[in-house]
Short mmCIF file of C-alpha atoms in Angstrom, two decimals:
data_model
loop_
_atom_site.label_atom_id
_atom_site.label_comp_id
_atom_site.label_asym_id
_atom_site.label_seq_id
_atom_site.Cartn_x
_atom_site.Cartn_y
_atom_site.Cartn_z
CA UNK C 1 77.48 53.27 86.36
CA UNK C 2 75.49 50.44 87.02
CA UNK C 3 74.10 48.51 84.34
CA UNK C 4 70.27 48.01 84.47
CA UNK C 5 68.60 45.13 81.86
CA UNK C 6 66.46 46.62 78.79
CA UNK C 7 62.66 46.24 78.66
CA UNK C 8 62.35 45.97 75.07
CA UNK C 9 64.41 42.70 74.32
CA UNK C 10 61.86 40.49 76.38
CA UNK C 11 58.94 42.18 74.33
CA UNK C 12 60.65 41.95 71.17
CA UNK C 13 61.16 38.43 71.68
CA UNK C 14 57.10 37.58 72.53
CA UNK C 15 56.26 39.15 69.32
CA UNK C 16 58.82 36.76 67.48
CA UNK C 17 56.96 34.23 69.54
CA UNK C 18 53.82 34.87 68.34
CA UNK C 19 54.52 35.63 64.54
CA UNK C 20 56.03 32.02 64.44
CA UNK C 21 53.03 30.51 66.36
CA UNK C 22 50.61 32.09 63.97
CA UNK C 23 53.08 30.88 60.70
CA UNK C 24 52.92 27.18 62.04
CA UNK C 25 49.00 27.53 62.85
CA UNK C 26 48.02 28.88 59.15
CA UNK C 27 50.45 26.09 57.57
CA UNK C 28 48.52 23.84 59.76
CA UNK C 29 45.18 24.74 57.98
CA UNK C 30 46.57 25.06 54.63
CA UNK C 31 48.04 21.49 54.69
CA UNK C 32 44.94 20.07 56.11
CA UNK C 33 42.82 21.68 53.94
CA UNK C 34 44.57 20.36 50.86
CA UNK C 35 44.51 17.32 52.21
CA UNK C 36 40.82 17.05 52.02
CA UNK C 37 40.67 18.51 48.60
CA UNK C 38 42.92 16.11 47.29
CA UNK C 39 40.82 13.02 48.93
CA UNK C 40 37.50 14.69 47.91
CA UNK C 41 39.32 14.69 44.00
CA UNK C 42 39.95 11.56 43.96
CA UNK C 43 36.80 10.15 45.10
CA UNK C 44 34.17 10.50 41.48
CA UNK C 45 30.98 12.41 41.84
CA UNK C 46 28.45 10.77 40.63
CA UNK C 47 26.39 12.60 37.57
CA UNK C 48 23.02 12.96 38.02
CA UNK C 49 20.86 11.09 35.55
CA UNK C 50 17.89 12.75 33.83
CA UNK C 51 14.89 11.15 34.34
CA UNK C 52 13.94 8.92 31.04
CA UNK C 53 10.82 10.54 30.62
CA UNK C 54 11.88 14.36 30.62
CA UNK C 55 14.87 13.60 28.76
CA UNK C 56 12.44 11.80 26.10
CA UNK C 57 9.82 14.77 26.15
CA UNK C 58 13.43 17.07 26.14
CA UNK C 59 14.49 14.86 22.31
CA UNK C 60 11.05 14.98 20.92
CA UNK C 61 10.81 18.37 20.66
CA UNK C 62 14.35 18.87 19.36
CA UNK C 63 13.84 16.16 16.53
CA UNK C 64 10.69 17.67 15.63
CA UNK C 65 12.35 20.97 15.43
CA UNK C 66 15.09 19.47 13.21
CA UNK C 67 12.74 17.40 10.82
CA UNK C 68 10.54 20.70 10.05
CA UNK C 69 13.37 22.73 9.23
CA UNK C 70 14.99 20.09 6.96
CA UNK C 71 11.40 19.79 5.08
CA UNK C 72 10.72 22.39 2.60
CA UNK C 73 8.71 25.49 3.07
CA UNK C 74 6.27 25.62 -0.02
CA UNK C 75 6.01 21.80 -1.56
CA UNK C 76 4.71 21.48 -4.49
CA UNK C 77 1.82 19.49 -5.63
CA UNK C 78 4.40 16.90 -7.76
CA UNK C 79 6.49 17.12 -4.28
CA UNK C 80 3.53 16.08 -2.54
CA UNK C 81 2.66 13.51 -5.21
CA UNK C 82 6.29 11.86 -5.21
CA UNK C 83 6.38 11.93 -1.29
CA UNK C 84 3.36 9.98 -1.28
CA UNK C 85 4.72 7.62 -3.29
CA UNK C 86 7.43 7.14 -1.77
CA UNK C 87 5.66 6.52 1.76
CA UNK C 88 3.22 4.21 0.72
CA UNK C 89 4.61 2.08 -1.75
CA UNK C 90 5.50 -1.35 -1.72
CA UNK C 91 8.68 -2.48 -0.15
CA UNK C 92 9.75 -3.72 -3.71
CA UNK C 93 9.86 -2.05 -6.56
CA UNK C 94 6.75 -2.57 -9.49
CA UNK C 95 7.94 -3.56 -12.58
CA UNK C 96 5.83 0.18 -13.85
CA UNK C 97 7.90 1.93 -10.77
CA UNK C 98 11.64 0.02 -12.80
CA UNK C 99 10.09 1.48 -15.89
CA UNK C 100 10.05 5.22 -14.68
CA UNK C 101 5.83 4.78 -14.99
CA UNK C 102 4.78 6.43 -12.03
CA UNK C 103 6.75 9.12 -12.31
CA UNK C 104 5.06 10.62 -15.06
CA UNK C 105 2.51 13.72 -15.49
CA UNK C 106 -0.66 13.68 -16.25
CA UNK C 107 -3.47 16.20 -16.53
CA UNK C 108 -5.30 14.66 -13.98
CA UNK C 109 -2.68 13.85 -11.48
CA UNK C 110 -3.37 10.28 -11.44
CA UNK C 111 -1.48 7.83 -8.59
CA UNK C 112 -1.82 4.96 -10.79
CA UNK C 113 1.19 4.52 -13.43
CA UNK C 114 -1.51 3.46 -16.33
CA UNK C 115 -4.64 4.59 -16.89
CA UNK C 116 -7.19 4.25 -20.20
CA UNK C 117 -11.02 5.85 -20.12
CA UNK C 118 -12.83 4.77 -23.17
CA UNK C 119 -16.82 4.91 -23.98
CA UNK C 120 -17.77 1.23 -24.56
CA UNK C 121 -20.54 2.08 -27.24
CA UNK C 122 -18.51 4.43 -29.51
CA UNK C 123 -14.68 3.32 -28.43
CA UNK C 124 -14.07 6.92 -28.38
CA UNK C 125 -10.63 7.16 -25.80
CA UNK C 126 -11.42 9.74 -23.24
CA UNK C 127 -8.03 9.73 -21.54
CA UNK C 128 -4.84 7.83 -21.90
CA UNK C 129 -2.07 7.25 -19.86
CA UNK C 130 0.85 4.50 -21.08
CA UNK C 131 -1.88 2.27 -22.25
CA UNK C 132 0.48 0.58 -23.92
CA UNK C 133 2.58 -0.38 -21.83
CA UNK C 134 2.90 -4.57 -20.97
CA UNK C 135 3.00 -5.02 -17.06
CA UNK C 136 2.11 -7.65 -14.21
CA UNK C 137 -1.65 -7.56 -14.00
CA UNK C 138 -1.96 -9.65 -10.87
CA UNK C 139 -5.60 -10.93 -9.99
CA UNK C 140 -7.26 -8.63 -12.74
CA UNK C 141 -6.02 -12.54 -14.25
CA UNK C 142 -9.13 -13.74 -12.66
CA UNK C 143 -11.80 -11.65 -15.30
CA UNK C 144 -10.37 -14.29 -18.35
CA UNK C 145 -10.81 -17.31 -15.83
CA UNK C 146 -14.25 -16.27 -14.89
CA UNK C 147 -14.90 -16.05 -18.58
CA UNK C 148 -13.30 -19.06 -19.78
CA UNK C 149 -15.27 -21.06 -17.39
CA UNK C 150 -18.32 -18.99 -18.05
CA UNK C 151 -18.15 -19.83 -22.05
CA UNK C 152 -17.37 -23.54 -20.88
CA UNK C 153 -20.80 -24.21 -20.03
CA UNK C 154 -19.99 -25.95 -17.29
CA UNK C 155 -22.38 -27.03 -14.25
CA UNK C 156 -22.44 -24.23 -11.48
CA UNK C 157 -24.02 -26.78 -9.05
CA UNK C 158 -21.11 -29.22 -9.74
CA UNK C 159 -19.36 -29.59 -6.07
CA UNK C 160 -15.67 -28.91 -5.90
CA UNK C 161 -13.10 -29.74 -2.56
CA UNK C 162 -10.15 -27.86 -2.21
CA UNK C 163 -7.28 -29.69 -2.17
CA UNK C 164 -3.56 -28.83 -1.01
CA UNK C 165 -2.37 -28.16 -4.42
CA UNK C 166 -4.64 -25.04 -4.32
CA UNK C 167 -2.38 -23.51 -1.81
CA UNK C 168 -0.23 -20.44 -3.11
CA UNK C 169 3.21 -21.54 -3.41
CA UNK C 170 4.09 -18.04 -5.18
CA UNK C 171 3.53 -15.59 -2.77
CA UNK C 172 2.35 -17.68 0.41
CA UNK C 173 -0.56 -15.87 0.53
CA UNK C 174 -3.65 -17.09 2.91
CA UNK C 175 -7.03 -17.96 2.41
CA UNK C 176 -10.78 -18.52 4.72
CA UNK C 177 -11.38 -21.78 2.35
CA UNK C 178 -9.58 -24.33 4.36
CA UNK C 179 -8.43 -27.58 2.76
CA UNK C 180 -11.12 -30.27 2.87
CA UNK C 181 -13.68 -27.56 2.22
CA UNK C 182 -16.16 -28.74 -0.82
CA UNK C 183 -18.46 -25.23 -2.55
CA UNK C 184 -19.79 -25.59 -5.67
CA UNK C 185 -18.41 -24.17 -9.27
CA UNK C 186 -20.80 -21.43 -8.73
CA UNK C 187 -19.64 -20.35 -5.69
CA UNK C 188 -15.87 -20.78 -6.00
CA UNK C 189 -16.82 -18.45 -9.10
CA UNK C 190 -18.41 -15.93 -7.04
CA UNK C 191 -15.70 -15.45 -4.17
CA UNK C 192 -13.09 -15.37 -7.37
CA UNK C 193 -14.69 -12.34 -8.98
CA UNK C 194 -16.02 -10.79 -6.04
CA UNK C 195 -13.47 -11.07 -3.64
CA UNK C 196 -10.36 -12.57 -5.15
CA UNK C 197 -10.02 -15.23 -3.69
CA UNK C 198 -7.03 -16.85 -4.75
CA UNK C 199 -7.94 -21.03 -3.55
CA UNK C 200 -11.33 -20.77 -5.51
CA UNK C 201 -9.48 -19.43 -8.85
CA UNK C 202 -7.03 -21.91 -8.99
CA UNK C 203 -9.53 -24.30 -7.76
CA UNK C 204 -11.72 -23.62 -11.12
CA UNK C 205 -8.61 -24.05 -13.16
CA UNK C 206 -7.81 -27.49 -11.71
CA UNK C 207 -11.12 -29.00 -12.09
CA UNK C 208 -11.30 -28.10 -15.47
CA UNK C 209 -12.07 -30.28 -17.84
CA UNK C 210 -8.34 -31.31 -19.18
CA UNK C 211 -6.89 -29.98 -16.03
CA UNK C 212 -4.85 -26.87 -15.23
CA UNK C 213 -2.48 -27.07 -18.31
CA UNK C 214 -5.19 -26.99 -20.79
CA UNK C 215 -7.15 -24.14 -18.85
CA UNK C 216 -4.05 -21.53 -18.90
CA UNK C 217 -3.84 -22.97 -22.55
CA UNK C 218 -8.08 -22.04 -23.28
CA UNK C 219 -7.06 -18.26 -20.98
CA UNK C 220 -4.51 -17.45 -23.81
CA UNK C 221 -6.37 -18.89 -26.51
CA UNK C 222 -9.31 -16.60 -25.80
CA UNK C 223 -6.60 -13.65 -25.53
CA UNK C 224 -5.35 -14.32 -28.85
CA UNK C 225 -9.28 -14.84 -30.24
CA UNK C 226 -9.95 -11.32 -29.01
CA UNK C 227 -6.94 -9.50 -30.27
CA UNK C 228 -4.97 -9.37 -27.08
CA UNK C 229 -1.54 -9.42 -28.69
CA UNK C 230 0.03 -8.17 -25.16
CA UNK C 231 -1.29 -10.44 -23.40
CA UNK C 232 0.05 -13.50 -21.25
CA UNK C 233 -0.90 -16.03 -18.52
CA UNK C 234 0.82 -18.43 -16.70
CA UNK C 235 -1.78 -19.61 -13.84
CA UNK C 236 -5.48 -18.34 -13.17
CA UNK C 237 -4.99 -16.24 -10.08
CA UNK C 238 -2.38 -13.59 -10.98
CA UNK C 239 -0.43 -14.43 -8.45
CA UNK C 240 2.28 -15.11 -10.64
CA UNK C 241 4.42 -12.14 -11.93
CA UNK C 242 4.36 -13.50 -15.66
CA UNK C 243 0.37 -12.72 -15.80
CA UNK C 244 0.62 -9.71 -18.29
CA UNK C 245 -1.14 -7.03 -20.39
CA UNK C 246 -1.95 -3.87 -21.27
CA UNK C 247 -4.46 -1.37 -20.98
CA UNK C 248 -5.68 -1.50 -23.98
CA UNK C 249 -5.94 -5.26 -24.07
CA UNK C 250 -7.69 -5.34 -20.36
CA UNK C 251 -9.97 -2.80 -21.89
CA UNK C 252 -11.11 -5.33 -24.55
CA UNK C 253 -11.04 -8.20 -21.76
CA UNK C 254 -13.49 -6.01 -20.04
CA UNK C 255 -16.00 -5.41 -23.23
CA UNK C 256 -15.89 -8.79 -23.78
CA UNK C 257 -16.82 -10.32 -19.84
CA UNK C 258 -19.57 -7.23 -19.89
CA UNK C 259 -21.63 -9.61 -22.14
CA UNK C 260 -21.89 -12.43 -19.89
CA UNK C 261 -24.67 -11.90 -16.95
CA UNK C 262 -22.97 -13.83 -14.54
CA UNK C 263 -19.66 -11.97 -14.56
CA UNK C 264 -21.41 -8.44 -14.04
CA UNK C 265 -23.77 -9.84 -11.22
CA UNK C 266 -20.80 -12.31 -8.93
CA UNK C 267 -18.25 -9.43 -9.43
CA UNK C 268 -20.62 -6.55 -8.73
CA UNK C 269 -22.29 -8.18 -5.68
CA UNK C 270 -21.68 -6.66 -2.34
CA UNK C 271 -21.22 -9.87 -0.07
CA UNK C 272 -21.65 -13.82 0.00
CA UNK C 273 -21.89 -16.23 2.38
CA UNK C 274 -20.77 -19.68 2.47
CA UNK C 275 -21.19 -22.89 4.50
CA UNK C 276 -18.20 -24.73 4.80
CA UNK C 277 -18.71 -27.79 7.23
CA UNK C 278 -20.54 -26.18 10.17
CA UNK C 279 -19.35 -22.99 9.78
CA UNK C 280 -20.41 -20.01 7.83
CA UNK C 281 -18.14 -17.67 5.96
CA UNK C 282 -18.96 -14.13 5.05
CA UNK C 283 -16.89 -12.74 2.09
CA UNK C 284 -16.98 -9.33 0.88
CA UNK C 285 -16.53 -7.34 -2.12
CA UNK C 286 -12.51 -6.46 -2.97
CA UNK C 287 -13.64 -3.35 -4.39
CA UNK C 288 -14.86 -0.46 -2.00
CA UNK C 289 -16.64 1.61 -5.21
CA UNK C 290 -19.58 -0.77 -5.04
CA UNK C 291 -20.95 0.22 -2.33
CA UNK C 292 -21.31 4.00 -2.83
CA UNK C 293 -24.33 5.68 -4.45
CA UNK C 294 -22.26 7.55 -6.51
CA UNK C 295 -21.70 4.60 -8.67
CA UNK C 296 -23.43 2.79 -11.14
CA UNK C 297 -21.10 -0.40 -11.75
CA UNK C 298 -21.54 -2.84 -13.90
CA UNK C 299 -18.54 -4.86 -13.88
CA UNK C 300 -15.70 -4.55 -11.48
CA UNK C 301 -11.78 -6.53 -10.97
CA UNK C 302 -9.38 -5.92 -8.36
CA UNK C 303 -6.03 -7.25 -8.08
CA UNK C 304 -2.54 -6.59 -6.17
CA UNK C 305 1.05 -8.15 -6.20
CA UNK C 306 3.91 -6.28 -5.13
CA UNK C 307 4.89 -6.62 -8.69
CA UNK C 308 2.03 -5.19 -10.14
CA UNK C 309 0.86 -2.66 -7.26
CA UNK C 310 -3.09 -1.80 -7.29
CA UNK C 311 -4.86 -2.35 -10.01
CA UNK C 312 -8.25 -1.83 -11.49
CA UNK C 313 -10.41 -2.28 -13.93
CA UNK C 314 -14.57 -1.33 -14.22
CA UNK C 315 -17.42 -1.03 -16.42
CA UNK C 316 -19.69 2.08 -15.62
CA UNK C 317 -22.15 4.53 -15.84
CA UNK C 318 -20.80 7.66 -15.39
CA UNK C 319 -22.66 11.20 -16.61
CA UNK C 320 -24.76 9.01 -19.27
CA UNK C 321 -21.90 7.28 -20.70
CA UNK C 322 -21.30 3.35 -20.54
CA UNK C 323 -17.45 4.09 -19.57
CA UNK C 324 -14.76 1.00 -19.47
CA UNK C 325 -11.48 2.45 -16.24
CA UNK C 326 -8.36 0.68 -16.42
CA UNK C 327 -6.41 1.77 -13.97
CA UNK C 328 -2.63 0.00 -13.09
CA UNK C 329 0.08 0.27 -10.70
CA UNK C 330 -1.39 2.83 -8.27
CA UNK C 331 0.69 2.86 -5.37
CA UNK C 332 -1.63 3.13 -1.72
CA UNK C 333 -4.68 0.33 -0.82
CA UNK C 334 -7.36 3.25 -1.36
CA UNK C 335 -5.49 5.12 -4.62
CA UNK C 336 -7.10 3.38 -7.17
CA UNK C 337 -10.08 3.97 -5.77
CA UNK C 338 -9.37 8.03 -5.62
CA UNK C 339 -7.85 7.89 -9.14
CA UNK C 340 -11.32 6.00 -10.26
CA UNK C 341 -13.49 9.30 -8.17
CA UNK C 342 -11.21 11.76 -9.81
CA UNK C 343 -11.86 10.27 -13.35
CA UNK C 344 -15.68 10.48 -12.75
CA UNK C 345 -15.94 13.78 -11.84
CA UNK C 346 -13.56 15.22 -14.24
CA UNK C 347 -16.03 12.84 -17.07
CA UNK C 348 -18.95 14.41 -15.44
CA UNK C 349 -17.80 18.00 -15.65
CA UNK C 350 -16.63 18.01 -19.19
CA UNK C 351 -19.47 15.46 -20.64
CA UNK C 352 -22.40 15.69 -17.66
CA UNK C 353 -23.80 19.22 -19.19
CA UNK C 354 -23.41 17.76 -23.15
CA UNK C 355 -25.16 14.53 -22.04
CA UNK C 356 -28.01 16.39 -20.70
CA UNK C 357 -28.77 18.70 -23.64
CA UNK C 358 -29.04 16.16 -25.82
CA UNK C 359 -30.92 13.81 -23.74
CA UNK C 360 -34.37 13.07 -25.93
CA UNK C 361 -37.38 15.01 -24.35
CA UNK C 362 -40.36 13.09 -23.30
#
């Protein structure tokens, strides 16, 4: 028998062949491929950056979102009232604000920590609120030097320069009347009462006749002459803290200063000009009431230290009555004003009707 080779073993060994080629091929790829992963890993991608403007317009929203939801849903009207005060008060604290003052009720819903009503012909009080109370009454000071120079007698033509020791070294504080600059009594008067200026107060105060020592000593004199027992000044432009009273004393003050012509007309007057050298100064009125037509004022004071807040005191008509506002401590530039407009319509709805029935008939 002769022996004749097999078929099979040459195909069985191309097949081994191939299943090893196509082993070494896919190892090939797998290796290489993981080779680039591992270099692409290890070099960073870099994040994309939002643009700053859409990211901006992205927060907005969001913080608006979150500041709405952390505010209450219904507030009430003393929330309102104490978030108000809180907004727009000053940086420090009043010396009425220490005292728990503005914090307090009233029918009305005043701003200001104080307020006192009363009818100057029959003293009758027609609303009260801690008129008792002793507090910093800042340039409201400059009513008793307008009347202590008023009862002085002095010449209003009598020229007057302003010197560097009329500069406020309390609250550094600036002013239009520059150094050098010469106005008469009567003028320095007028931008005092009218618009507080603080240079022309303390300018009347040092050309006094004894100087300024024996003017603060004639300002607390008077106090004490008209019963002011709460009453205390240090300087004549309230700049200083340590000016103090009440309402009830700055209701008197107010009574008293109504008497004298030239106080109603300088602190009631709209504007004044002045020439100082070659220029000319226009000053206006501190107090925005006198220009509306729903007011009949016959005396007016304004006045602000952080100490003291806004204060302000009047003398007006107000549904037939002759009406003396005191009003302390209110907290924003234009509350005083609101809490004076509240008081005259609330006078004129509860009084208006009376006053006119028992006007006299012609």
């Amino acid at each position: 028998m002769s022996y004749r080779p097999s078929t099979r073993r040459p195909l069985q060994l191309l097949a081994c062949a191939a299943v090893v080629l196509s082993f070494v091929l896919s190892s090939g790829a797998v290796l290489a491929s993981g080779s680039k992963q591992s270099s692409s890993a290890k070099r960073p991608v870099a994040a994309k950056v939002p643009d700053r403007k859409v990211h901006k317009q992205a927060v907005q929203p969001q913080r608006k979102k979150a500041a709405v939801a952390q505010a209450p849903a219904n507030r009430t009207v003393k929330a309102r009232k104490q978030h108000i005060q809180r907004t727009s008060a000053p940086r420090r604290l009043s010396v009425a604000q220490q005292m728990g003052l503005r914090a307090m009720d009233d029918p009305l819903d005043l701003n200001s920590s104080v307020a006192l009503v009363v009818d100057q012909n029959t003293g009758e009080v027609l609303f009260s609120k801690n008129d008792s109370a002793v507090l910093p009454i800042a340039s409201l000071t400059k009513l008793m030097t307008g009347l202590v120079v008023a009862e002085a007698d002095l010449p209003m033509d009598e020229m007057i320069t302003i010197t560097r020791d009329d500069v406020d070294t309390y609250k550094g504080t600036t002013s239009r009347l520059a150094i050098g600059a010469r106005l008469s009594r009567g003028e320095l008067m007028h931008l005092s009462l009218m618009s507080s200026e603080n240079r022309a107060a303390h300018a009347l105060g040092r050309t006094f006749p004894g100087g300024m020592e024996r003017f603060v000593q004639l300002m607390n004199l008077k106090a004490r002459e008209l019963g002011m027992t709460d009453t205390h000044y240090v300087e004549p432009t309230g700049l200083h803290s340590r000016n103090r009273s009440s309402a009830r004393d700055l209701a008197t003050l107010v009574n008293v200063a109504y008497e004298h012509p030239i106080l109603r007309d300088l602190s009631t007057s709209l504007s004044h000009e002045v020439h100082v050298g070659r220029r000319t100064l226009t000053f206006n009125n501190s107090n925005r009431l006198v220009r509306s037509s729903d007011w009949d004022i016959g005396l007016q004071k304004t006045g602000f230290i952080s100490e003291a807040g806004r204060c302000l005191v009047m003398q007006a008509n107000v549904a037939g009555r002759q009406l003396i506002m005191v009003f302390l401590d209110a907290a924003g530039s234009i509350s005083r004003a609101q809490d004076a407009e509240r008081v005259r319509r609330w006078v004129e709805a509860q009084y208006g009707t009376l006053q006119e029935e028992v006007r006299p008939q012609g």
